[in-house]
Amino acid sequence: MKVVILKNERIDRVELMRTFVRIVEAGSLSAAAKQMGTTQATVSRRLQSLETLLGVKLILRTTHAMKLTDDGERGYQHAKHIIDAWLALEDGLNITEDEPVGTLRVRAPHAFGQQQLLEPLLQFLARYPQLSVEWMLNDKTVDFLSDNIDCAIRVGAEVDPATVSVLLAEVPRSIVASPALLAQYGDTTHPEQLSTLPWIAVNTFYQHSVSLRHQQRNELITINISPRLSTDSIYVARNAALAGLGVAIVSSWMVEEDIVHGRLVELFADWPAASLPVHLVYPWARYYPVRLRKFLALMKDVMPQLTGMKQIDKK
């Protein structure tokens, strides 16, 4: 393969095409440079070198805008195919017995990432010593391109049709409150009375009302609530409930021991809030590297077995 000399930098044609594709998908040279961990000047030189090699102008640039030429449009599609083929070749030549190499960039929710999935992740890394993982904990919406990640674990999020979403399991949830709070407000005999109690809202999933469904009768009720505290962290919600601030609906696995030891009381177990789906999400592509395929297999195997998780009905 022909190698192009960029001053003191040696770089092959595949890397030039990778840079071109990243420029197009990131929307600017500066954004591409940031995602690739290099300088804008380097990205610009690589683009110029690719244009020189091909003998065509790929991108028209002004001070404030960037536009693909007709040749650039065709070149972008061809470059994507070539990069996918090159990745497949790299996997085929560099992997012994299908062993993943390189770096896998994963985003996971804080609670899962810190507690439920840490041990499986460590075992995964021990099994594949040539693999590295960037384990980023963030509950926000995923933007695969700008965040430069390979896949994400999403809890309770709507499925994006522009991505591949693999349903792994469901997270049952429990309504909990501290014994002190219940003693202060007296007994509640029907879930509708929960509206009279102070609440802690996990605003990712509920803010001003909660819906509960009776397990046997399939009866649905919606209760209006007035939160004393709103948070996007189920750790904060659980700790605030332990402190007696209010009622909360949180993942059952998180409060299982609190309920067993009497630190929290589960309310109306026969009226649970809907379980939250857990998906592994990644962008569509013609080729997926072994490291992503192995991680997907791990999550399919591990997620339903985690403490407090509910397996998916496969009927």
mmCIF file of C-alpha atoms in Angstrom, residues 147-304:
data_model
loop_
_atom_site.group_PDB
_atom_site.id
_atom_site.type_symbol
_atom_site.label_atom_id
_atom_site.label_comp_id
_atom_site.label_asym_id
_atom_site.label_seq_id
_atom_site.Cartn_x
_atom_site.Cartn_y
_atom_site.Cartn_z
ATOM 1 C CA ASP A 147 -19.352 11.509 21.922
ATOM 2 C CA ASN A 148 -17.117 9.087 20.004
ATOM 3 C CA ILE A 149 -18.530 5.934 21.610
ATOM 4 C CA ASP A 150 -19.183 2.465 20.209
ATOM 5 C CA CYS A 151 -22.247 1.440 22.205
ATOM 6 C CA ALA A 152 -24.385 2.442 25.162
ATOM 7 C CA ILE A 153 -26.482 0.743 27.809
ATOM 8 C CA ARG A 154 -29.780 2.579 28.147
ATOM 9 C CA VAL A 155 -32.411 2.100 30.847
ATOM 10 C CA GLY A 156 -35.995 3.135 30.188
ATOM 11 C CA ALA A 157 -35.115 5.136 27.083
ATOM 12 C CA GLU A 158 -37.217 5.129 23.933
ATOM 13 C CA VAL A 159 -35.815 3.105 21.064
ATOM 14 C CA ASP A 160 -34.198 5.265 18.377
ATOM 15 C CA PRO A 161 -34.983 3.795 14.934
ATOM 16 C CA ALA A 162 -31.709 5.242 13.638
ATOM 17 C CA THR A 163 -29.765 2.824 15.867
ATOM 18 C CA VAL A 164 -29.639 -0.878 16.624
ATOM 19 C CA SER A 165 -31.340 -1.482 19.981
ATOM 20 C CA VAL A 166 -31.047 -4.920 21.585
ATOM 21 C CA LEU A 167 -33.462 -5.535 24.476
ATOM 22 C CA LEU A 168 -31.497 -7.268 27.240
ATOM 23 C CA ALA A 169 -33.737 -7.350 30.321
ATOM 24 C CA GLU A 170 -36.083 -5.241 32.432
ATOM 25 C CA VAL A 171 -35.582 -3.447 35.740
ATOM 26 C CA PRO A 172 -38.451 -3.959 38.234
ATOM 27 C CA ARG A 173 -39.145 -0.939 40.425
ATOM 28 C CA SER A 174 -40.408 -0.601 43.997
ATOM 29 C CA ILE A 175 -42.312 2.134 45.828
ATOM 30 C CA VAL A 176 -40.445 2.794 49.074
ATOM 31 C CA ALA A 177 -40.532 5.081 52.086
ATOM 32 C CA SER A 178 -38.821 5.184 55.465
ATOM 33 C CA PRO A 179 -40.600 3.862 58.576
ATOM 34 C CA ALA A 180 -40.265 7.332 60.146
ATOM 35 C CA LEU A 181 -42.095 8.994 57.230
ATOM 36 C CA LEU A 182 -44.918 6.446 57.359
ATOM 37 C CA ALA A 183 -45.235 6.882 61.133
ATOM 38 C CA GLN A 184 -45.520 10.638 60.639
ATOM 39 C CA TYR A 185 -48.269 10.442 58.004
ATOM 40 C CA GLY A 186 -50.137 7.356 59.221
ATOM 41 C CA ASP A 187 -51.222 4.230 57.407
ATOM 42 C CA THR A 188 -52.071 4.241 53.719
ATOM 43 C CA THR A 189 -54.555 1.581 52.675
ATOM 44 C CA HIS A 190 -54.921 2.379 48.955
ATOM 45 C CA PRO A 191 -52.284 3.597 46.471
ATOM 46 C CA GLU A 192 -54.349 6.704 45.651
ATOM 47 C CA GLN A 193 -53.508 7.952 49.140
ATOM 48 C CA LEU A 194 -49.890 8.204 48.072
ATOM 49 C CA SER A 195 -50.705 11.567 46.497
ATOM 50 C CA THR A 196 -51.017 13.044 50.020
ATOM 51 C CA LEU A 197 -47.416 12.128 50.910
ATOM 52 C CA PRO A 198 -44.245 14.065 50.064
ATOM 53 C CA TRP A 199 -42.342 12.606 47.104
ATOM 54 C CA ILE A 200 -38.870 12.303 45.660
ATOM 55 C CA ALA A 201 -39.068 12.383 41.866
ATOM 56 C CA VAL A 202 -36.555 10.620 39.643
ATOM 57 C CA ASN A 203 -37.195 13.082 36.844
ATOM 58 C CA THR A 204 -35.737 10.826 34.165
ATOM 59 C CA PHE A 205 -38.789 8.589 34.603
ATOM 60 C CA TYR A 206 -41.457 10.507 36.541
ATOM 61 C CA GLN A 207 -41.920 14.099 37.636
ATOM 62 C CA HIS A 208 -45.496 15.123 38.462
ATOM 63 C CA SER A 209 -47.420 11.855 38.319
ATOM 64 C CA VAL A 210 -46.850 8.115 38.628
ATOM 65 C CA SER A 211 -48.793 5.254 37.043
ATOM 66 C CA LEU A 212 -49.311 1.981 38.885
ATOM 67 C CA ARG A 213 -50.914 -1.242 37.631
ATOM 68 C CA HIS A 214 -52.447 -3.987 39.771
ATOM 69 C CA GLN A 215 -50.656 -7.259 39.059
ATOM 70 C CA GLN A 216 -53.742 -9.488 39.152
ATOM 71 C CA ARG A 217 -56.575 -7.219 38.043
ATOM 72 C CA ASN A 218 -54.485 -5.304 35.446
ATOM 73 C CA GLU A 219 -56.166 -2.127 36.747
ATOM 74 C CA LEU A 220 -54.211 1.069 36.016
ATOM 75 C CA ILE A 221 -54.264 4.185 38.172
ATOM 76 C CA THR A 222 -52.367 7.464 37.793
ATOM 77 C CA ILE A 223 -51.467 9.470 40.890
ATOM 78 C CA ASN A 224 -50.474 13.139 40.907
ATOM 79 C CA ILE A 225 -47.487 13.903 43.112
ATOM 80 C CA SER A 226 -45.795 17.032 44.450
ATOM 81 C CA PRO A 227 -42.061 16.304 44.784
ATOM 82 C CA ARG A 228 -40.015 17.804 47.588
ATOM 83 C CA LEU A 229 -36.926 16.832 45.630
ATOM 84 C CA SER A 230 -36.369 16.107 41.939
ATOM 85 C CA THR A 231 -33.198 14.358 40.796
ATOM 86 C CA ASP A 232 -31.810 12.396 37.866
ATOM 87 C CA SER A 233 -29.919 10.049 40.209
ATOM 88 C CA ILE A 234 -31.518 6.962 41.718
ATOM 89 C CA TYR A 235 -28.702 6.966 44.301
ATOM 90 C CA VAL A 236 -29.865 10.391 45.487
ATOM 91 C CA ALA A 237 -33.508 9.251 45.455
ATOM 92 C CA ARG A 238 -32.711 6.174 47.518
ATOM 93 C CA ASN A 239 -30.611 8.119 50.055
ATOM 94 C CA ALA A 240 -33.252 10.838 50.359
ATOM 95 C CA ALA A 241 -35.895 8.182 50.988
ATOM 96 C CA LEU A 242 -33.682 6.640 53.696
ATOM 97 C CA ALA A 243 -33.466 10.095 55.291
ATOM 98 C CA GLY A 244 -37.273 10.257 55.437
ATOM 99 C CA LEU A 245 -37.729 13.065 52.930
ATOM 100 C CA GLY A 246 -40.434 11.347 50.918
ATOM 101 C CA VAL A 247 -41.709 8.399 48.918
ATOM 102 C CA ALA A 248 -39.695 7.259 45.902
ATOM 103 C CA ILE A 249 -39.944 4.759 43.080
ATOM 104 C CA VAL A 250 -36.527 3.252 42.455
ATOM 105 C CA SER A 251 -34.979 0.142 40.955
ATOM 106 C CA SER A 252 -35.839 -2.839 43.146
ATOM 107 C CA TRP A 253 -32.280 -4.195 43.154
ATOM 108 C CA MET A 254 -31.008 -0.985 44.737
ATOM 109 C CA VAL A 255 -33.307 -1.103 47.772
ATOM 110 C CA GLU A 256 -33.590 -4.860 48.251
ATOM 111 C CA GLU A 257 -31.311 -4.954 51.301
ATOM 112 C CA ASP A 258 -32.832 -1.762 52.732
ATOM 113 C CA ILE A 259 -36.252 -3.445 52.693
ATOM 114 C CA VAL A 260 -34.922 -6.696 54.187
ATOM 115 C CA HIS A 261 -33.247 -4.819 57.067
ATOM 116 C CA GLY A 262 -36.207 -2.525 57.700
ATOM 117 C CA ARG A 263 -34.516 0.701 56.637
ATOM 118 C CA LEU A 264 -37.185 1.175 53.975
ATOM 119 C CA VAL A 265 -40.704 -0.158 53.603
ATOM 120 C CA GLU A 266 -42.053 -1.335 50.255
ATOM 121 C CA LEU A 267 -45.507 0.100 49.636
ATOM 122 C CA PHE A 268 -48.245 -1.603 47.618
ATOM 123 C CA ALA A 269 -46.129 -4.384 46.152
ATOM 124 C CA ASP A 270 -49.181 -5.596 44.212
ATOM 125 C CA TRP A 271 -49.373 -2.164 42.497
ATOM 126 C CA PRO A 272 -45.879 -1.854 40.934
ATOM 127 C CA ALA A 273 -44.736 0.832 38.570
ATOM 128 C CA ALA A 274 -43.869 -0.519 35.131
ATOM 129 C CA SER A 275 -40.493 -2.202 34.807
ATOM 130 C CA LEU A 276 -37.914 -0.291 32.763
ATOM 131 C CA PRO A 277 -36.430 -1.881 29.629
ATOM 132 C CA VAL A 278 -32.652 -2.173 29.349
ATOM 133 C CA HIS A 279 -31.198 -1.898 25.834
ATOM 134 C CA LEU A 280 -27.735 -2.118 24.390
ATOM 135 C CA VAL A 281 -27.658 0.502 21.652
ATOM 136 C CA TYR A 282 -25.134 1.049 18.859
ATOM 137 C CA PRO A 283 -25.158 2.769 15.470
ATOM 138 C CA TRP A 284 -25.958 0.940 12.234
ATOM 139 C CA ALA A 285 -22.908 -0.184 10.270
ATOM 140 C CA ARG A 286 -22.027 -2.683 7.581
ATOM 141 C CA TYR A 287 -19.353 -4.218 9.789
ATOM 142 C CA TYR A 288 -19.042 -4.534 13.556
ATOM 143 C CA PRO A 289 -15.629 -5.276 15.101
ATOM 144 C CA VAL A 290 -15.178 -8.381 17.224
ATOM 145 C CA ARG A 291 -14.822 -6.318 20.406
ATOM 146 C CA LEU A 292 -18.356 -4.954 19.975
ATOM 147 C CA ARG A 293 -19.789 -8.354 19.088
ATOM 148 C CA LYS A 294 -18.146 -9.927 22.141
ATOM 149 C CA PHE A 295 -19.462 -7.186 24.429
ATOM 150 C CA LEU A 296 -22.974 -7.624 23.046
ATOM 151 C CA ALA A 297 -22.756 -11.361 23.741
ATOM 152 C CA LEU A 298 -21.588 -10.600 27.283
ATOM 153 C CA MET A 299 -24.477 -8.237 27.951
ATOM 154 C CA LYS A 300 -27.035 -10.709 26.559
ATOM 155 C CA ASP A 301 -25.664 -13.333 28.919
ATOM 156 C CA VAL A 302 -25.064 -11.231 32.019
ATOM 157 C CA MET A 303 -27.880 -8.684 32.134
ATOM 158 C CA PRO A 304 -30.811 -11.057 32.828
#
